[in-house]
Tab-separated table of C-alpha atoms in Angstrom:
chain	number	residue	atom	x	y	z
A	1	MET	CA	0.000	0.000	0.000
A	2	ALA	CA	1.291	3.514	0.771
A	3	SER	CA	4.559	2.254	2.231
A	4	ASN	CA	5.568	1.020	-1.219
A	5	ILE	CA	5.430	4.521	-2.693
A	6	SER	CA	8.263	6.774	-1.572
A	7	LYS	CA	7.255	10.143	-3.008
A	8	VAL	CA	7.132	12.872	-0.361
A	9	LEU	CA	3.760	14.629	-0.312
A	10	GLN	CA	3.539	18.336	-1.099
A	11	VAL	CA	0.822	20.977	-0.745
A	12	ILE	CA	1.005	21.738	-4.466
A	13	ASP	CA	0.431	18.102	-5.480
A	14	HIS	CA	-2.882	16.418	-4.655
A	15	SER	CA	-2.350	13.405	-6.909
A	16	ARG	CA	-5.142	10.832	-6.505
A	17	ASP	CA	-2.785	7.892	-7.192
A	18	SER	CA	-0.208	8.773	-4.537
A	19	ALA	CA	-1.084	5.618	-2.567
A	20	GLY	CA	-1.643	3.330	-5.538
A	21	CYS	CA	-5.335	2.959	-4.647
A	22	VAL	CA	-8.613	3.319	-6.531
A	23	TYR	CA	-10.552	5.291	-3.918
A	24	VAL	CA	-8.161	6.468	-1.209
A	25	TYR	CA	-5.270	8.931	-1.388
A	26	PRO	CA	-3.239	10.992	1.110
A	27	VAL	CA	-2.435	14.689	0.689
A	28	VAL	CA	-0.821	17.448	2.690
A	29	SER	CA	-3.647	19.954	2.897
A	30	ARG	CA	-2.992	23.666	3.461
A	31	ARG	CA	-6.581	24.126	4.692
A	32	ALA	CA	-6.391	21.095	6.983
A	33	GLY	CA	-2.937	22.014	8.267
A	34	GLY	CA	-1.682	18.437	8.094
A	35	VAL	CA	-2.355	15.125	6.379
A	36	SER	CA	-5.795	14.622	4.895
A	37	VAL	CA	-6.879	11.201	3.667
A	38	GLY	CA	-9.084	11.694	0.639
A	39	VAL	CA	-11.879	9.337	-0.330
A	40	ASN	CA	-12.508	9.694	-4.062
A	41	LEU	CA	-15.970	8.460	-5.030
A	42	ASN	CA	-15.498	9.782	-8.578
A	43	PRO	CA	-12.511	7.840	-9.996
A	44	ASN	CA	-14.176	8.267	-13.412
A	45	ASN	CA	-13.326	12.023	-13.274
A	46	ALA	CA	-17.030	12.873	-13.552
A	47	CYS	CA	-18.717	15.821	-11.870
A	48	ASN	CA	-22.041	17.583	-12.324
A	49	TRP	CA	-20.218	20.965	-12.112
A	50	ARG	CA	-17.130	22.180	-13.994
A	51	CYS	CA	-15.469	24.860	-11.900
A	52	VAL	CA	-13.004	26.868	-13.976
A	53	TYR	CA	-10.283	26.449	-11.323
A	54	CYS	CA	-10.717	22.667	-10.997
A	55	GLN	CA	-7.441	20.712	-10.905
A	56	VAL	CA	-8.938	17.446	-12.176
A	57	PRO	CA	-7.554	16.512	-15.614
A	58	ASP	CA	-9.879	15.108	-18.266
A	59	LEU	CA	-12.929	16.200	-16.275
A	60	ILE	CA	-16.270	15.077	-17.726
A	61	ARG	CA	-19.884	15.764	-16.853
A	62	GLY	CA	-21.646	13.023	-14.939
A	63	GLY	CA	-22.036	11.254	-11.630
A	64	ALA	CA	-20.095	8.745	-9.581
A	65	PRO	CA	-19.791	5.149	-10.804
A	66	GLN	CA	-20.728	2.046	-8.831
A	67	ILE	CA	-18.478	1.899	-5.772
A	68	ASP	CA	-16.763	-1.302	-4.651
A	69	LEU	CA	-17.468	-0.794	-0.960
A	70	ASP	CA	-15.276	-3.685	0.180
A	71	LEU	CA	-12.309	-2.339	-1.784
A	72	LEU	CA	-12.866	1.189	-0.471
A	73	GLU	CA	-12.899	-0.093	3.106
A	74	SER	CA	-9.835	-2.265	2.553
A	75	GLU	CA	-7.863	0.612	1.017
A	76	LEU	CA	-8.775	2.965	3.846
A	77	ARG	CA	-7.799	0.398	6.480
A	78	GLY	CA	-4.479	-0.195	4.777
A	79	LEU	CA	-3.587	3.484	4.437
A	80	LEU	CA	-4.631	4.353	7.980
A	81	ASN	CA	-2.594	1.434	9.252
A	82	ASP	CA	0.469	2.870	7.472
A	83	ILE	CA	-0.245	6.316	8.905
A	84	VAL	CA	-1.170	5.343	12.459
A	85	HIS	CA	1.072	2.313	13.010
A	86	GLY	CA	3.671	2.492	10.228
A	87	ASP	CA	6.375	4.879	9.047
A	88	PHE	CA	4.202	6.873	6.639
A	89	MET	CA	4.563	10.177	8.472
A	90	GLN	CA	8.356	9.880	8.729
A	91	THR	CA	8.936	8.815	5.114
A	92	ARG	CA	6.185	10.591	3.170
A	93	VAL	CA	5.308	13.810	5.003
A	94	PRO	CA	7.304	17.012	5.636
A	95	ALA	CA	8.157	17.388	9.333
A	96	GLU	CA	5.908	20.420	9.819
A	97	ALA	CA	2.823	18.548	8.577
A	98	ARG	CA	3.113	15.238	10.437
A	99	ARG	CA	-0.380	15.314	11.869
A	100	LEU	CA	-3.397	13.319	10.724
A	101	ASN	CA	-6.162	15.894	10.482
A	102	ASP	CA	-9.081	14.284	8.677
A	103	VAL	CA	-10.621	11.824	6.299
A	104	ALA	CA	-12.365	13.765	3.539
A	105	PHE	CA	-14.903	12.792	0.905
A	106	SER	CA	-13.349	14.774	-1.905
A	107	GLY	CA	-11.637	13.646	-5.077
A	108	ASN	CA	-12.417	14.041	-8.759
A	109	GLY	CA	-16.093	14.994	-8.692
A	110	GLU	CA	-19.111	15.586	-6.476
A	111	PRO	CA	-19.055	12.839	-3.784
A	112	THR	CA	-22.783	13.001	-3.079
A	113	SER	CA	-23.549	12.127	-6.704
A	114	SER	CA	-22.842	8.545	-5.634
A	115	LEU	CA	-26.038	6.608	-5.009
A	116	GLN	CA	-24.028	4.744	-2.362
A	117	PHE	CA	-22.969	7.845	-0.467
A	118	LEU	CA	-24.687	6.790	2.782
A	119	SER	CA	-23.138	3.314	2.574
A	120	CYS	CA	-19.726	4.912	1.995
A	121	VAL	CA	-20.118	7.051	5.113
A	122	GLU	CA	-21.102	3.952	7.083
A	123	ARG	CA	-18.021	2.056	5.875
A	124	VAL	CA	-15.667	4.950	6.611
A	125	GLY	CA	-17.241	5.367	10.045
A	126	SER	CA	-16.624	1.708	10.870
A	127	VAL	CA	-12.948	2.068	9.915
A	128	LEU	CA	-12.524	5.217	12.009
A	129	LYS	CA	-14.014	3.374	14.977
A	130	ALA	CA	-11.659	0.434	14.429
A	131	PHE	CA	-8.675	2.805	14.604
A	132	ASP	CA	-10.126	4.674	17.601
A	133	LEU	CA	-10.156	7.918	15.616
A	134	ILE	CA	-13.727	9.067	16.331
A	135	GLY	CA	-13.516	12.468	17.973
A	136	LYS	CA	-9.753	12.634	17.340
A	137	ILE	CA	-9.820	13.546	13.643
A	138	LYS	CA	-12.482	15.112	11.454
A	139	LEU	CA	-14.634	13.455	8.827
A	140	VAL	CA	-15.198	16.010	6.066
A	141	LEU	CA	-17.483	16.228	3.054
A	142	ILE	CA	-16.314	18.697	0.395
A	143	SER	CA	-19.431	19.323	-1.665
A	144	ASN	CA	-21.130	21.690	-4.065
A	145	GLY	CA	-24.380	20.964	-2.221
A	146	SER	CA	-26.258	20.051	-5.378
A	147	GLN	CA	-27.561	16.692	-4.098
A	148	LEU	CA	-28.667	17.771	-0.631
A	149	ASP	CA	-32.371	17.478	-1.485
A	150	ARG	CA	-31.889	13.692	-1.557
A	151	GLN	CA	-32.823	11.843	1.633
A	152	GLN	CA	-29.830	9.484	1.577
A	153	VAL	CA	-27.444	12.425	1.322
A	154	GLN	CA	-29.100	14.087	4.311
A	155	ALA	CA	-28.894	10.794	6.200
A	156	GLY	CA	-25.234	10.530	5.244
A	157	ILE	CA	-24.258	13.940	6.573
A	158	ALA	CA	-26.342	13.373	9.711
A	159	LEU	CA	-24.271	10.235	10.328
A	160	MET	CA	-21.147	12.282	9.668
A	161	ARG	CA	-22.256	14.699	12.392
A	162	ASP	CA	-22.490	11.790	14.820
A	163	LEU	CA	-18.959	10.783	13.793
A	164	GLY	CA	-17.614	14.274	14.485
A	165	GLY	CA	-17.872	15.366	10.866
A	166	GLU	CA	-18.513	18.584	8.995
A	167	VAL	CA	-19.575	19.766	5.546
A	168	TRP	CA	-17.570	22.194	3.407
A	169	PHE	CA	-20.246	23.755	1.200
A	170	LYS	CA	-18.934	25.337	-2.007
A	171	LEU	CA	-20.076	28.940	-2.501
A	172	ASP	CA	-17.665	30.760	-4.772
A	173	ARG	CA	-19.945	33.677	-5.629
A	174	ALA	CA	-23.400	34.838	-4.591
A	175	PRO	CA	-25.916	32.552	-6.316
A	176	VAL	CA	-28.267	34.198	-8.787
A	177	ASP	CA	-30.905	32.680	-11.026
A	178	GLY	CA	-29.153	31.649	-14.210
A	179	PHE	CA	-25.729	30.548	-15.370
A	180	ALA	CA	-22.841	30.655	-12.876
A	181	PRO	CA	-19.639	31.297	-14.887
A	182	VAL	CA	-17.208	30.235	-12.135
A	183	ASN	CA	-18.901	26.868	-11.642
A	184	GLN	CA	-20.203	26.467	-15.215
A	185	VAL	CA	-23.667	25.402	-14.109
A	186	GLN	CA	-27.226	26.726	-13.931
A	187	LEU	CA	-28.211	27.787	-10.405
A	188	LYS	CA	-31.222	29.177	-8.604
A	189	ARG	CA	-30.599	31.379	-5.585
A	190	ALA	CA	-33.512	29.953	-3.563
A	191	GLN	CA	-32.359	26.420	-4.323
A	192	VAL	CA	-28.820	27.090	-3.098
A	193	ALA	CA	-30.166	28.763	0.056
A	194	ARG	CA	-32.426	25.788	0.781
A	195	ARG	CA	-29.608	23.299	0.318
A	196	LEU	CA	-27.282	25.317	2.516
A	197	GLN	CA	-29.971	25.334	5.195
A	198	LEU	CA	-30.325	21.548	4.882
A	199	ALA	CA	-26.569	21.058	5.197
A	200	ALA	CA	-26.358	23.198	8.338
A	201	LYS	CA	-29.421	21.514	9.822
A	202	HIS	CA	-27.909	18.039	9.607
A	203	CYS	CA	-24.187	18.670	10.095
A	204	PRO	CA	-21.801	21.481	11.113
A	205	THR	CA	-21.233	23.395	7.899
A	206	TRP	CA	-18.500	25.695	6.628
A	207	ILE	CA	-18.777	27.825	3.513
A	208	GLN	CA	-15.919	27.096	1.094
A	209	THR	CA	-15.023	29.991	-1.223
A	210	CYS	CA	-12.357	30.258	-3.911
A	211	MET	CA	-11.413	33.770	-5.067
A	212	PHE	CA	-9.069	34.640	-7.940
A	213	GLU	CA	-8.441	36.964	-10.844
A	214	MET	CA	-9.987	36.086	-14.201
A	215	ASP	CA	-9.019	37.841	-17.417
A	216	GLY	CA	-6.943	40.253	-15.356
A	217	ALA	CA	-9.816	41.332	-13.105
A	218	LEU	CA	-10.766	40.523	-9.534
A	219	PRO	CA	-14.431	40.137	-8.527
A	220	ASP	CA	-15.807	43.679	-8.476
A	221	GLU	CA	-17.487	45.403	-5.546
A	222	GLN	CA	-20.937	44.469	-6.794
A	223	ALA	CA	-20.005	40.779	-6.799
A	224	ILE	CA	-18.369	40.946	-3.364
A	225	SER	CA	-21.299	42.851	-1.850
A	226	ALA	CA	-23.736	40.294	-3.261
A	227	TYR	CA	-21.668	37.464	-1.792
A	228	LEU	CA	-21.561	39.123	1.637
A	229	ASP	CA	-25.286	39.908	1.474
A	230	PHE	CA	-26.059	36.260	0.738
A	231	LEU	CA	-24.078	35.159	3.774
A	232	GLN	CA	-25.773	37.808	5.906
A	233	SER	CA	-29.256	36.820	4.716
A	234	ASN	CA	-28.647	33.209	5.707
A	235	ILE	CA	-27.349	34.222	9.125
A	236	GLN	CA	-30.433	36.372	9.644
A	237	ALA	CA	-32.624	33.450	8.567
A	238	GLY	CA	-31.160	31.382	11.399
A	239	VAL	CA	-28.817	29.203	9.346
A	240	ARG	CA	-25.992	28.273	11.673
A	241	LEU	CA	-22.688	28.453	9.835
A	242	GLU	CA	-19.364	27.471	11.369
A	243	GLY	CA	-17.528	30.030	9.275
A	244	VAL	CA	-15.870	30.508	5.897
A	245	LEU	CA	-12.916	28.649	4.388
A	246	LEU	CA	-11.551	31.341	2.087
A	247	TYR	CA	-8.814	30.252	-0.269
A	248	GLY	CA	-7.017	31.229	-3.457
A	249	LEU	CA	-5.288	29.392	-6.285
A	250	ALA	CA	-2.444	27.153	-5.107
A	251	ARG	CA	-2.365	24.592	-7.908
A	252	PRO	CA	-2.895	25.136	-11.640
A	253	SER	CA	-6.335	24.619	-13.137
A	254	MET	CA	-6.716	21.757	-15.590
A	255	GLN	CA	-9.675	23.407	-17.319
A	256	PRO	CA	-9.715	25.343	-20.623
A	257	GLU	CA	-9.802	28.625	-18.680
A	258	ALA	CA	-6.495	27.919	-16.923
A	259	ASP	CA	-4.476	30.615	-18.686
A	260	ARG	CA	-7.145	33.190	-17.849
A	261	LEU	CA	-6.794	32.660	-14.092
A	262	LYS	CA	-4.370	34.198	-11.625
A	263	ALA	CA	-4.085	34.172	-7.847
A	264	ALA	CA	-5.638	37.166	-6.096
A	265	PRO	CA	-3.218	39.493	-4.251
A	266	ILE	CA	-2.665	38.577	-0.612
A	267	GLU	CA	-3.768	42.020	0.609
A	268	TRP	CA	-7.039	41.771	-1.326
A	269	MET	CA	-7.766	38.355	0.172
A	270	GLN	CA	-6.985	39.622	3.672
A	271	LYS	CA	-9.367	42.556	3.276
A	272	LEU	CA	-12.127	40.250	2.077
A	273	ALA	CA	-11.500	37.999	5.082
A	274	GLN	CA	-11.927	41.029	7.356
A	275	ARG	CA	-15.249	41.904	5.718
A	276	ILE	CA	-16.512	38.362	6.225
A	277	THR	CA	-15.366	38.443	9.851
A	278	GLY	CA	-17.408	41.606	10.194
A	279	LEU	CA	-20.524	39.496	9.633
A	280	GLY	CA	-19.692	37.551	12.770
A	281	LEU	CA	-18.243	34.533	10.981
A	282	GLU	CA	-14.920	32.883	11.624
A	283	VAL	CA	-12.645	32.942	8.578
A	284	LYS	CA	-9.825	30.526	7.817
A	285	LEU	CA	-7.721	32.032	5.050
A	286	SER	CA	-5.525	29.830	2.844
A	287	LEU	CA	-3.381	31.454	0.168
């Protein structure tokens, strides 16, 4: 398993095959501040969104394939054994990041597009219990929220809550009725608000926002004000948010828009973080 692959992990490389597995891969995560074990339910590189900053090569539209639950569980057990009981941290991880922070449903597409999402959460939960990691590390779902109207997805994140989990809900710009250029998908504002409310109802939920320059321009004041107003409206409606994970571009996009994108200036990101904090939300800024 992972012990047979000697490459040292880096923040700028989130390769899905770094452990030689189908579903499970380790990364050093700048947002997590340590080692994150990814669970990729979309090894077919299919997603129902196509964010312009996405680092997945050969991305296609679609949902998750049939998951081999036994293989997923076996891979996760093997990698966690290397991390917890083996020499993985010493041989694969920079000294400053030798901390197991979380297991995250992430990967090459929208995890909740899997019709087996609840079963996957159950399997991962059983492995975390076997390694006595419940309450010691996080269980994270990184999601665009698009499938949260489905009962099995709500049941899955409710189980995650019981396992000490949290949802990272993608909100890159204020949702408006119509086409969302950053995410390359049709959205309805009321629909996004309802799904965000459902996420926060069933599991602790963070907003996850990526900001960057596109075609030489940062999001203008109108766009930023709309984004802040959307957050404020949800707070006022009683939606309990843990805070905002605000981040910029750290790895190159693999989408056709890649050469049109550029990291936002640090000072601009810091000022935006301050404005979000002004709403009463905690902000974790990753540049």
